[in-house]
PDB file of C-alpha atoms in Angstrom:
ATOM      1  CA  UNK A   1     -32.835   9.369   0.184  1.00 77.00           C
ATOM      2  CA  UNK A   2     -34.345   6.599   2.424  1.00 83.00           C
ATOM      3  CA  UNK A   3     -32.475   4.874   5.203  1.00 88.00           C
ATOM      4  CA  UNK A   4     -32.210   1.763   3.357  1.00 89.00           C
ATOM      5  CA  UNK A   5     -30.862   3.937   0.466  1.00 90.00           C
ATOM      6  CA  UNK A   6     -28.366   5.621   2.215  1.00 92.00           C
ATOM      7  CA  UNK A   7     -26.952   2.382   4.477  1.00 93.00           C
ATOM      8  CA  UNK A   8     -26.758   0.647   0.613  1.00 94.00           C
ATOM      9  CA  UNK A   9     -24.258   3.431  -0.889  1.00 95.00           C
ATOM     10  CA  UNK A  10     -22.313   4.182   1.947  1.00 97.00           C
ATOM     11  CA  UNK A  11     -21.502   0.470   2.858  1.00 97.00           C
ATOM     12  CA  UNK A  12     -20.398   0.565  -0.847  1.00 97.00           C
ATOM     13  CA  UNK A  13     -18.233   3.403  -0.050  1.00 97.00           C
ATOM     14  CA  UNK A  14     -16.834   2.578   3.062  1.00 98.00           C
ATOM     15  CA  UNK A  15     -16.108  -0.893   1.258  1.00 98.00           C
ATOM     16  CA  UNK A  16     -14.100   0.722  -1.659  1.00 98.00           C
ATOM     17  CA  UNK A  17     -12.385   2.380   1.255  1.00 97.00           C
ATOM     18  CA  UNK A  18     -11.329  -0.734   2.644  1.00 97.00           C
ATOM     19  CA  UNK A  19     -13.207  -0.698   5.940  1.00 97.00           C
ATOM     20  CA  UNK A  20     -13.275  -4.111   7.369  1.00 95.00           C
ATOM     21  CA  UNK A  21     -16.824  -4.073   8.156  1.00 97.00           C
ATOM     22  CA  UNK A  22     -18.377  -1.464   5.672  1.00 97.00           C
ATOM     23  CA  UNK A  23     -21.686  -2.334   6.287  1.00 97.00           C
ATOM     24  CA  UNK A  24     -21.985  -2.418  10.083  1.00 97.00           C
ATOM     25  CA  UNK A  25     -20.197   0.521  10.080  1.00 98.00           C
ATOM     26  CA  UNK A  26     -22.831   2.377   8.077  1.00 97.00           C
ATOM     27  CA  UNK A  27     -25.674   1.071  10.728  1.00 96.00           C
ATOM     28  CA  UNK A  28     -23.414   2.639  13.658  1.00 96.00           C
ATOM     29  CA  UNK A  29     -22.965   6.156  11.892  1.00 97.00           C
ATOM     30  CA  UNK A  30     -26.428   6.529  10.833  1.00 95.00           C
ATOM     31  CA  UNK A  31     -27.893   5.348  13.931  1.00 94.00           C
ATOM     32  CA  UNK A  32     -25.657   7.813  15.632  1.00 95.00           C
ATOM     33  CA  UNK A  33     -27.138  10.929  13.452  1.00 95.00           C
ATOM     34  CA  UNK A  34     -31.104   9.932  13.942  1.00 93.00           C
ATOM     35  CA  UNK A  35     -30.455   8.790  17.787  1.00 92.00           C
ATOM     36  CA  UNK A  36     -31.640   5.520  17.213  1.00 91.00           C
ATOM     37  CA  UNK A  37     -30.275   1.540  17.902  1.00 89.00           C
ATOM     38  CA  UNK A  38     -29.183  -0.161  15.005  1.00 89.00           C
ATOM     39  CA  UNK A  39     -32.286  -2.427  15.229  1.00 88.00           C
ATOM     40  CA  UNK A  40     -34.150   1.097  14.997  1.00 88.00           C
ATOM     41  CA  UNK A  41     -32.598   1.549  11.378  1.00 87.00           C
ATOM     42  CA  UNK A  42     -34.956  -1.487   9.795  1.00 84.00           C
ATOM     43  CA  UNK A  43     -38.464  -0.718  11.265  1.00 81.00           C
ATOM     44  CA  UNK A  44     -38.531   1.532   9.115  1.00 75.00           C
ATOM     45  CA  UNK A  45     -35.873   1.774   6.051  1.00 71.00           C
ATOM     46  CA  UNK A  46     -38.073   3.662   3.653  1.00 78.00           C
ATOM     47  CA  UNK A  47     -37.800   6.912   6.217  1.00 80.00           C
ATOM     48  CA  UNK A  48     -35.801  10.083   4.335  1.00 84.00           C
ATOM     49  CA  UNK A  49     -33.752  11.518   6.137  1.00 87.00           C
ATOM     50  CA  UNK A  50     -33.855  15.777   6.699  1.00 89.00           C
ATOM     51  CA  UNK A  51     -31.512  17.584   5.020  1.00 90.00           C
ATOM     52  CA  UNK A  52     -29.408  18.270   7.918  1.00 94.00           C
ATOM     53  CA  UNK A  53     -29.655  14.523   8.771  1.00 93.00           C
ATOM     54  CA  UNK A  54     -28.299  13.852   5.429  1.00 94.00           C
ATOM     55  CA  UNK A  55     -25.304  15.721   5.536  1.00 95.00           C
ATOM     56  CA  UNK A  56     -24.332  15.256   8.987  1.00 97.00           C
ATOM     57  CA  UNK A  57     -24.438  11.355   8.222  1.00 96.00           C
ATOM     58  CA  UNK A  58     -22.571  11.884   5.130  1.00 96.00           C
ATOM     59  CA  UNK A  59     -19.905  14.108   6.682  1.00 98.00           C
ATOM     60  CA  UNK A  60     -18.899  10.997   8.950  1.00 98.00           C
ATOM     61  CA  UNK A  61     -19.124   8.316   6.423  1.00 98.00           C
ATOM     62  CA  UNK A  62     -16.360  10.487   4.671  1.00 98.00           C
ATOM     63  CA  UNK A  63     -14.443  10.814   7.863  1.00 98.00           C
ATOM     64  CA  UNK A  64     -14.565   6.864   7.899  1.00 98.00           C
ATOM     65  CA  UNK A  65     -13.932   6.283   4.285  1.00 98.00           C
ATOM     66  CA  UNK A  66     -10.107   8.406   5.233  1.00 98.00           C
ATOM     67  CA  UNK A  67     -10.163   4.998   7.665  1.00 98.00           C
ATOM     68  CA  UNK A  68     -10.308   7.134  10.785  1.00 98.00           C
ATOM     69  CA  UNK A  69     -11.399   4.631  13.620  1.00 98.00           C
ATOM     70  CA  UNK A  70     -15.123   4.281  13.927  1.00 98.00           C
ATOM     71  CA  UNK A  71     -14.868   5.200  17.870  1.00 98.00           C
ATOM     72  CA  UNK A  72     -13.225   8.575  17.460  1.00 98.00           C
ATOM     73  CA  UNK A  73     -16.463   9.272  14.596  1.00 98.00           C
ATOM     74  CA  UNK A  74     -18.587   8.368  17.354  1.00 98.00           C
ATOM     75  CA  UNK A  75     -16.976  10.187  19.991  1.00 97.00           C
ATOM     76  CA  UNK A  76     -17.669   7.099  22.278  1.00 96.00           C
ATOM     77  CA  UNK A  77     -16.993   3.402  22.453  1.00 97.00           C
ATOM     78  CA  UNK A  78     -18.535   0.866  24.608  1.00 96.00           C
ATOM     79  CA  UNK A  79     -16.524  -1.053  26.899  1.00 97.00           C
ATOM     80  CA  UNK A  80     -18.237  -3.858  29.038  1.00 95.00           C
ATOM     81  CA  UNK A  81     -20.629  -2.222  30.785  1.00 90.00           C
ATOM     82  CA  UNK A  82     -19.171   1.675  30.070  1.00 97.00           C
ATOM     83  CA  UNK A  83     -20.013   3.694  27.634  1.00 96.00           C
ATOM     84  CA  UNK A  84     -16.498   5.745  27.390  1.00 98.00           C
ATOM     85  CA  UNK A  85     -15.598   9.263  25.354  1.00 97.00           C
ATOM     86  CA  UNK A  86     -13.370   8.649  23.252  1.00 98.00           C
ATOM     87  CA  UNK A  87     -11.075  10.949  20.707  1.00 97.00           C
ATOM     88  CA  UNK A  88      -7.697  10.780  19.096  1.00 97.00           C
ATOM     89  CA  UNK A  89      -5.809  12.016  22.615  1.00 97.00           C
ATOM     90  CA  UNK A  90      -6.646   7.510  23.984  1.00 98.00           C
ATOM     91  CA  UNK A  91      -6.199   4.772  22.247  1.00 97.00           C
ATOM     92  CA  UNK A  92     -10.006   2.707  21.198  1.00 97.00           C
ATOM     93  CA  UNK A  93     -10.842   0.293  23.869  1.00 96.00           C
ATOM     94  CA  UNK A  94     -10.179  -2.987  22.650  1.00 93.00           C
ATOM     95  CA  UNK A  95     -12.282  -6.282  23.054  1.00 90.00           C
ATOM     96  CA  UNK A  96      -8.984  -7.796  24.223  1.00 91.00           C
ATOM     97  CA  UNK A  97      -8.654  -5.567  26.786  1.00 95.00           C
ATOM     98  CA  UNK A  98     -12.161  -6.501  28.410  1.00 96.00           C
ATOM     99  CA  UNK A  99     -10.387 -10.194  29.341  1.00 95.00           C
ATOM    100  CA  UNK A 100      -7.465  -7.876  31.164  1.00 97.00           C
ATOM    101  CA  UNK A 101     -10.095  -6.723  33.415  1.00 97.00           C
ATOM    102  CA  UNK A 102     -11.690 -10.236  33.316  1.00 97.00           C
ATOM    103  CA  UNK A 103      -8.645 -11.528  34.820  1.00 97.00           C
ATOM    104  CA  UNK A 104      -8.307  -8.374  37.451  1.00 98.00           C
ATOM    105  CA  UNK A 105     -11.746  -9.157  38.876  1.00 98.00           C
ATOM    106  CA  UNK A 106     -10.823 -12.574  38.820  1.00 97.00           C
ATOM    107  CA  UNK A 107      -7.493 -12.253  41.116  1.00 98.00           C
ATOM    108  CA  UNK A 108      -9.728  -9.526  43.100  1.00 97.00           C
ATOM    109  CA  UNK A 109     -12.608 -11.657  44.012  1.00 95.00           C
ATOM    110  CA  UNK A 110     -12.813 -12.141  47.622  1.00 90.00           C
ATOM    111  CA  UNK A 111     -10.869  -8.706  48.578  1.00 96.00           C
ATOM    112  CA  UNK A 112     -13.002  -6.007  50.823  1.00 94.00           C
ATOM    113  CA  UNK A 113     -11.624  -2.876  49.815  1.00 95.00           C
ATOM    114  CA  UNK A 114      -8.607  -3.325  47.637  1.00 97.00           C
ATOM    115  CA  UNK A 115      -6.168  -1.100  46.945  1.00 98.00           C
ATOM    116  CA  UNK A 116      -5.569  -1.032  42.665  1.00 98.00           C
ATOM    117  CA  UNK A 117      -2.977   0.858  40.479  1.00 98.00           C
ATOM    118  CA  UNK A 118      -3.553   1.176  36.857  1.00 98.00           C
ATOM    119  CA  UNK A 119      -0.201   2.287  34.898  1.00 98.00           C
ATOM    120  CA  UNK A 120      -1.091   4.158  31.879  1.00 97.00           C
ATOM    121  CA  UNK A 121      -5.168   5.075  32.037  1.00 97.00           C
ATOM    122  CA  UNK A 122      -5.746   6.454  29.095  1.00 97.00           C
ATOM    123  CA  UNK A 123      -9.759   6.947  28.447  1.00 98.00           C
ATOM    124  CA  UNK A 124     -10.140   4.988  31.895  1.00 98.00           C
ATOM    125  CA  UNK A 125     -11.427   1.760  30.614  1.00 98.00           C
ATOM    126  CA  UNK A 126      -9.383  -0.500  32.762  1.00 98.00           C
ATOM    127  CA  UNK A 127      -9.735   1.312  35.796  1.00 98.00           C
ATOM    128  CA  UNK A 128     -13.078   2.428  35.583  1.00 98.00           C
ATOM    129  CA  UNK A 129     -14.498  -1.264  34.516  1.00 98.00           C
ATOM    130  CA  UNK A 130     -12.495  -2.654  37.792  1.00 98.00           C
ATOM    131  CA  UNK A 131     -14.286   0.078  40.052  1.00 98.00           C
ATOM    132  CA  UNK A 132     -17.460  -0.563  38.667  1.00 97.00           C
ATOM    133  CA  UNK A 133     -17.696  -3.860  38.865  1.00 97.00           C
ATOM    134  CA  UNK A 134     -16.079  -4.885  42.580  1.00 97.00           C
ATOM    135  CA  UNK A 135     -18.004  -2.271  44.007  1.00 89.00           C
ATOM    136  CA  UNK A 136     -15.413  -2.111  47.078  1.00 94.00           C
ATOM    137  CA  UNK A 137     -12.474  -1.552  44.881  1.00 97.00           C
ATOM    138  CA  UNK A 138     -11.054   1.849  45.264  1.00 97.00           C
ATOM    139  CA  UNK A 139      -8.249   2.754  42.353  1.00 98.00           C
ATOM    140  CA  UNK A 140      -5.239   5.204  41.481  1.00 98.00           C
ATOM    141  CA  UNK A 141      -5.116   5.549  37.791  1.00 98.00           C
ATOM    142  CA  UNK A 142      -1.674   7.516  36.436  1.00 98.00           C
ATOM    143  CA  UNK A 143      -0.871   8.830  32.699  1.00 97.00           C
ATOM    144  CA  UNK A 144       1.819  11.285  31.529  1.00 96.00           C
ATOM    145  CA  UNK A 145      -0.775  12.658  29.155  1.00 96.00           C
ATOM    146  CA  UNK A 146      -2.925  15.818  30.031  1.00 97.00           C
ATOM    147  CA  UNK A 147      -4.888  14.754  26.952  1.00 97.00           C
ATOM    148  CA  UNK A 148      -5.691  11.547  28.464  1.00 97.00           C
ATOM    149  CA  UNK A 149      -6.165  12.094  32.026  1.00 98.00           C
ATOM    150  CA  UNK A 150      -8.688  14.900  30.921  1.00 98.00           C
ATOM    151  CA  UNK A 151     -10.461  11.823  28.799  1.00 98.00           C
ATOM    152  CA  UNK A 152     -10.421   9.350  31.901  1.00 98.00           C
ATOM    153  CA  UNK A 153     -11.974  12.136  33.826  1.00 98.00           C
ATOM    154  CA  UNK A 154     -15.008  13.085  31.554  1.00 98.00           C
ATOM    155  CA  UNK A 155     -15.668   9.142  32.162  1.00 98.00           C
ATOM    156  CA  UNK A 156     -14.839   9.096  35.729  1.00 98.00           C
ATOM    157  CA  UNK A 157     -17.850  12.071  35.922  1.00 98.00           C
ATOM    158  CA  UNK A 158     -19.668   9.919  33.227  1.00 96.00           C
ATOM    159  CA  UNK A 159     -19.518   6.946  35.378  1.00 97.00           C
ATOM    160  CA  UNK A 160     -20.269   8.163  38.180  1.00 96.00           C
ATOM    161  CA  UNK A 161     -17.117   6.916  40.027  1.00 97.00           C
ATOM    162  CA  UNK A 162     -15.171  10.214  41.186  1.00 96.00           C
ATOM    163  CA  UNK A 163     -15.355   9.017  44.806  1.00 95.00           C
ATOM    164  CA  UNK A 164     -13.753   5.997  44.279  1.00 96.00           C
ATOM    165  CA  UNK A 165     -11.373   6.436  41.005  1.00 98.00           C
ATOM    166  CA  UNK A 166      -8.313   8.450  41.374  1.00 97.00           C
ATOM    167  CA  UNK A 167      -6.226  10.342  38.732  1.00 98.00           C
ATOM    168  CA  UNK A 168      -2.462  11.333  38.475  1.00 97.00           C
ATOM    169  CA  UNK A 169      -0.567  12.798  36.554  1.00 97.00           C
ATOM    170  CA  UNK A 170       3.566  11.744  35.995  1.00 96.00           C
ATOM    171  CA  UNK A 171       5.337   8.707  34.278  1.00 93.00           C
ATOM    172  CA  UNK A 172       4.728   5.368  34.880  1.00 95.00           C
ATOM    173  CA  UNK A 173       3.858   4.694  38.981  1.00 96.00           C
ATOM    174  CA  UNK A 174       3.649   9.062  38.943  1.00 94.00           C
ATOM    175  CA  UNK A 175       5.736   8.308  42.821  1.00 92.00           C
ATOM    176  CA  UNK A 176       2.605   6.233  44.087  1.00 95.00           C
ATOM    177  CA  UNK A 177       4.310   3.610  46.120  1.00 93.00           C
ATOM    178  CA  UNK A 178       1.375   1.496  47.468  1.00 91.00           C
ATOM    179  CA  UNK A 179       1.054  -1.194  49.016  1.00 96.00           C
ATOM    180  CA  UNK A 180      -1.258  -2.399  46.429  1.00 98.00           C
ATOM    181  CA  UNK A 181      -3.092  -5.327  46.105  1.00 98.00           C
ATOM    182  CA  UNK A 182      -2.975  -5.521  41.727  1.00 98.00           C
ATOM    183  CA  UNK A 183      -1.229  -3.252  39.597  1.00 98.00           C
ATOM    184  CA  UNK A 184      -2.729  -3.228  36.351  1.00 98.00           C
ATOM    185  CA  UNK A 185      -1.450  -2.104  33.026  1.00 98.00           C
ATOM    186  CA  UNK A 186      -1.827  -1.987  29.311  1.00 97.00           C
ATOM    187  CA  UNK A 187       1.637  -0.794  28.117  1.00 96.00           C
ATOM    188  CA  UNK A 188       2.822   0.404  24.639  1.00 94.00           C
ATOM    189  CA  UNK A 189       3.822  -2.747  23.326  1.00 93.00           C
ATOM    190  CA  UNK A 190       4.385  -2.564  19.634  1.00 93.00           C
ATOM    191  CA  UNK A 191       7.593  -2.446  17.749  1.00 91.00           C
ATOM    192  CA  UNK A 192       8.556   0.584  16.075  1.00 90.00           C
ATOM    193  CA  UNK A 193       8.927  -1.659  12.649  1.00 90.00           C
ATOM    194  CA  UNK A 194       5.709  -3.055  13.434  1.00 91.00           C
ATOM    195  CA  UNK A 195       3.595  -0.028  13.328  1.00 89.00           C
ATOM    196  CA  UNK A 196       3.167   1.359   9.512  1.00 86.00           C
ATOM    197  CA  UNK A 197       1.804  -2.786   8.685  1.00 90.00           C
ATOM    198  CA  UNK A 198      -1.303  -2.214  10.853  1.00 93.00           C
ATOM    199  CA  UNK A 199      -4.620  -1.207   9.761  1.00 95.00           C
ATOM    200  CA  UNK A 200      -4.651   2.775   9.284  1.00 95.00           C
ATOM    201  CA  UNK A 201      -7.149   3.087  12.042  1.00 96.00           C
ATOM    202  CA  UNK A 202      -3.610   2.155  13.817  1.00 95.00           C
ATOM    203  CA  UNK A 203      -1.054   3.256  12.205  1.00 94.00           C
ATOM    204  CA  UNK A 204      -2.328   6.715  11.189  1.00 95.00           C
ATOM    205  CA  UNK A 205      -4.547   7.952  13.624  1.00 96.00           C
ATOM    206  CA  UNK A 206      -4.239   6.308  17.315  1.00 96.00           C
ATOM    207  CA  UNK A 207      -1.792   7.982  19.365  1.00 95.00           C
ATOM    208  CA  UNK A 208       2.026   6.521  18.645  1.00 94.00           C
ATOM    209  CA  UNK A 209       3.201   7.028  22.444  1.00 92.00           C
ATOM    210  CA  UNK A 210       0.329   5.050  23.720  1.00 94.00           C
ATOM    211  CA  UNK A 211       1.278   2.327  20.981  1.00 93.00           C
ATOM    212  CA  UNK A 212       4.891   1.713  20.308  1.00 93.00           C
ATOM    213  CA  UNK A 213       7.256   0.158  22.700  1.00 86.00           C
ATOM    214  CA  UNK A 214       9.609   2.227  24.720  1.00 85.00           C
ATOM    215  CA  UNK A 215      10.575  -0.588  27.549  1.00 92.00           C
ATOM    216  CA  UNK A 216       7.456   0.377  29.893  1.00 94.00           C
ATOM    217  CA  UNK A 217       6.326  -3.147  30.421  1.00 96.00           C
ATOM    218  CA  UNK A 218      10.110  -4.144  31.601  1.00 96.00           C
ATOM    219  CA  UNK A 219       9.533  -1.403  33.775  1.00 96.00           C
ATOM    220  CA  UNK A 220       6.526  -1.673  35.337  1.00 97.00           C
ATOM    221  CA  UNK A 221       7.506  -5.314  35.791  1.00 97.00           C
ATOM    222  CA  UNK A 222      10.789  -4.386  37.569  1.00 97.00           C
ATOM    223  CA  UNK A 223       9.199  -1.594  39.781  1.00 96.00           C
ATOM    224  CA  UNK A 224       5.713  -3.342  40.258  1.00 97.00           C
ATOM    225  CA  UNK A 225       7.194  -5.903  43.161  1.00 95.00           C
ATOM    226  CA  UNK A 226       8.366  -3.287  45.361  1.00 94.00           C
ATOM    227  CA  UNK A 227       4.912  -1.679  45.087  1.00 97.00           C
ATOM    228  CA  UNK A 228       2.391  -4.876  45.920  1.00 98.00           C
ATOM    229  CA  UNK A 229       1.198  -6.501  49.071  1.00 97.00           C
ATOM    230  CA  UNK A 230       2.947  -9.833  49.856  1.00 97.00           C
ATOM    231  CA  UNK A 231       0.996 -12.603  47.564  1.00 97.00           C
ATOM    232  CA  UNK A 232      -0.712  -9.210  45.376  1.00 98.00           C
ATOM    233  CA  UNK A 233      -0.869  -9.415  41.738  1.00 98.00           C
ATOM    234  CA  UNK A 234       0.717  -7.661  38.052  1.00 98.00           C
ATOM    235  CA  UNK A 235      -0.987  -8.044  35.282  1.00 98.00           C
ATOM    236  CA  UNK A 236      -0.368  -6.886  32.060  1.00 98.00           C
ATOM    237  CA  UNK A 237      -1.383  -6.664  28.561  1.00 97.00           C
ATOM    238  CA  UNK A 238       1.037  -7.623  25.905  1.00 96.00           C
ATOM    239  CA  UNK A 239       1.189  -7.984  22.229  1.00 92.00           C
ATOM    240  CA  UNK A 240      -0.092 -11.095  20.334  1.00 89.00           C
ATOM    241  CA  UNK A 241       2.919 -13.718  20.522  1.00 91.00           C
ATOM    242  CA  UNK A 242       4.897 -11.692  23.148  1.00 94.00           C
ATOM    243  CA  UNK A 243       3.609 -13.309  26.127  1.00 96.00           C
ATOM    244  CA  UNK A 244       6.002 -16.242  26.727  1.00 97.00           C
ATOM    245  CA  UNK A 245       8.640 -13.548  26.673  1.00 96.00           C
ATOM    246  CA  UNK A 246       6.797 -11.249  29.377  1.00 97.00           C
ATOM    247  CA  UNK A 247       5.985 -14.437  31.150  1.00 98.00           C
ATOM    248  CA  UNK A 248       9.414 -15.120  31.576  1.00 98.00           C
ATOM    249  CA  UNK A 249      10.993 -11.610  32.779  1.00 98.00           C
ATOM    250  CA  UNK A 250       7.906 -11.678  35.532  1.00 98.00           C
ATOM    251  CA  UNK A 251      10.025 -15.070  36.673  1.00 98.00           C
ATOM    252  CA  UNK A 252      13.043 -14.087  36.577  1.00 97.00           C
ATOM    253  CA  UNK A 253      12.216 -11.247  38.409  1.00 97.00           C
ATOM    254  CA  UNK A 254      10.966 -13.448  41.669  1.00 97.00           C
ATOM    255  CA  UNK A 255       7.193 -13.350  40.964  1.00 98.00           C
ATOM    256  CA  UNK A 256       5.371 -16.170  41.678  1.00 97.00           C
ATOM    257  CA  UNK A 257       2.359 -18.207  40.067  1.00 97.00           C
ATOM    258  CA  UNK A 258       2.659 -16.583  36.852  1.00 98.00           C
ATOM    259  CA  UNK A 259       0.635 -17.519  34.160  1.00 97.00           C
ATOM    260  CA  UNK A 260      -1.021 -16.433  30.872  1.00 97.00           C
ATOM    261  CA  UNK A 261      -4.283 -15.948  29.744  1.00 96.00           C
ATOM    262  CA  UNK A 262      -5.731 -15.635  26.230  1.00 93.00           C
ATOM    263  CA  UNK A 263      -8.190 -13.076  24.862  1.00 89.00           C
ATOM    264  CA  UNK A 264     -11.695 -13.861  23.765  1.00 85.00           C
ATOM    265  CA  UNK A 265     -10.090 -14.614  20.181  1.00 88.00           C
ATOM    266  CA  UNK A 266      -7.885 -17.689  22.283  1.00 91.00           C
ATOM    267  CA  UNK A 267      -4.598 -15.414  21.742  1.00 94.00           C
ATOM    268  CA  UNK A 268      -2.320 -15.644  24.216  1.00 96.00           C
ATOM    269  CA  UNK A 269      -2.293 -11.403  25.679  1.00 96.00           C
ATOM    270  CA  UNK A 270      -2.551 -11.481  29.344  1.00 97.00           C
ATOM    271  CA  UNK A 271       0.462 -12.165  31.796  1.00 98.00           C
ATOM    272  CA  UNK A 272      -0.051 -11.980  35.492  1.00 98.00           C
ATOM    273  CA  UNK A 273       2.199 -12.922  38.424  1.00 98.00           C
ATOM    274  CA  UNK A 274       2.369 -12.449  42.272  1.00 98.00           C
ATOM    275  CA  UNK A 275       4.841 -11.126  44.392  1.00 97.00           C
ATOM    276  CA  UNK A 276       6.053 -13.347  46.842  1.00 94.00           C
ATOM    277  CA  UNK A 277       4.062 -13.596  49.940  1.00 83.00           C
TER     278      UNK A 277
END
């Protein structure tokens, strides 16, 4: 079969499936197999594809037609700049996520040298996109997953930022104490009750500690102060229509200028606040 044969049934399939893009998701797959760009895919759509091409592109529309995220098919995900690994032991980079380190660099500008924590790494997206781009920034990253730490640090190697990105192991702060200048973190913030009415990608396949809420975001909160430079910064990721709530414990807690930010869809997901300086 052509390219422009094969794209046409498997968007079909992935579309009885129930993929939410069928079609685009076709391009990625097949553009992963031949090694091309999506663009590549049109130039020139009567192409056949070899026999091992065939069934190797195949074999992952099928693993996408079971609805399991596009990203772990891939094996990577892009993520600002970064092209991360990625596989069932992280969660998938989310676009949402890129306006959490939007609002890090933000609160960062200015600083030589500071000193960042990132609570939960997981494939190192947050930490890694902060190092890379405030080139003086120099961060701790913790998870209480091997799985995960072993992810962050194929893409510490990938991104060439060993020197200035380090990993540890242990829950939560993993006994780092600071001072820092911004803790970041992306917590598990979905309700137990929430979980089985998300998309499968979700529900079925993304790890459940990194998703479902367990009380680490009042905890980093609570801890966070004692770890930050006078005037530094928390900022956190929350769920969609959680953030007045989030916004509120950081107050009653004694931070200071808090505020919340919304995602590149205008939801309101981001909650930052200083310690007092």
């Amino acid at each position: 079969m052509s390219t422009r044969e094969l794209l046409s049934s498997s968007a079909e399939e992935l579309a009885v499936a129930g993929c939410p893009s069928p079609r685009v998701d076709a391009e990625w797959l097949l553009a992963h197999v031949l090694g091309v760009t999506r663009t590549d895919l049109y130039a020139d759509g009567n192409r056949p594809l070899e026999p091992g091409e065939e069934r190797r592109f195949r074999a992952l529309v099928a693993r996408r037609a079971r609805r399991e995220p596009l990203a772990y098919v891939l094996g990577e995900w892009g993520f600002r700049g970064l092209t991360l690994q990625i596989d069932p032991r992280v969660l998938v980079p989310r676009p949402e996520t890129e306006a959490v380190v939007e609002r890090c660099l933000a609160l960062l500008a200015g600083l030589v040298e500071p000193w960042v924590l990132d609570v939960g790494v997981g494939s190192g997206a947050i930490a890694l996109a902060i190092a890379q781009e405030h080139p003086s920034a120099l961060v701790v990253a913790t998870d209480n997953s091997p799985g995960a730490l072993a992810v962050a640090a194929e893409n510490r190697v990938r991104a060439g930022l060993v020197e200035r990105v380090e990993l540890v192991q242990g829950e939560l702060f993993a006994a780092q104490e600071g001072p820092f200048d911004l803790i970041v973190s992306n917590p598990p913030y979905v309700d137990a009750d929430e979980l089985d009415g998300l998309e499968p990608e979700v529900a079925q396949y993304e790890p459940r500690a990194a998703l479902v809420s367990s009380g680490a975001t009042e905890a980093i909160a609570e801890e966070a102060r004692s770890r930050l430079t006078p005037g530094g910064a928390l900022v956190l990721e929350t769920g969609d229509g959680k953030a007045g709530p989030v916004a509120d414990l950081l107050a009653r807690l004694g931070y200071e200028e808090v505020s919340i930010g919304e995602d590149l869809t205008g939801r309101e997901r981001i909650v930052d606040g200083r310690a007092p300086g």
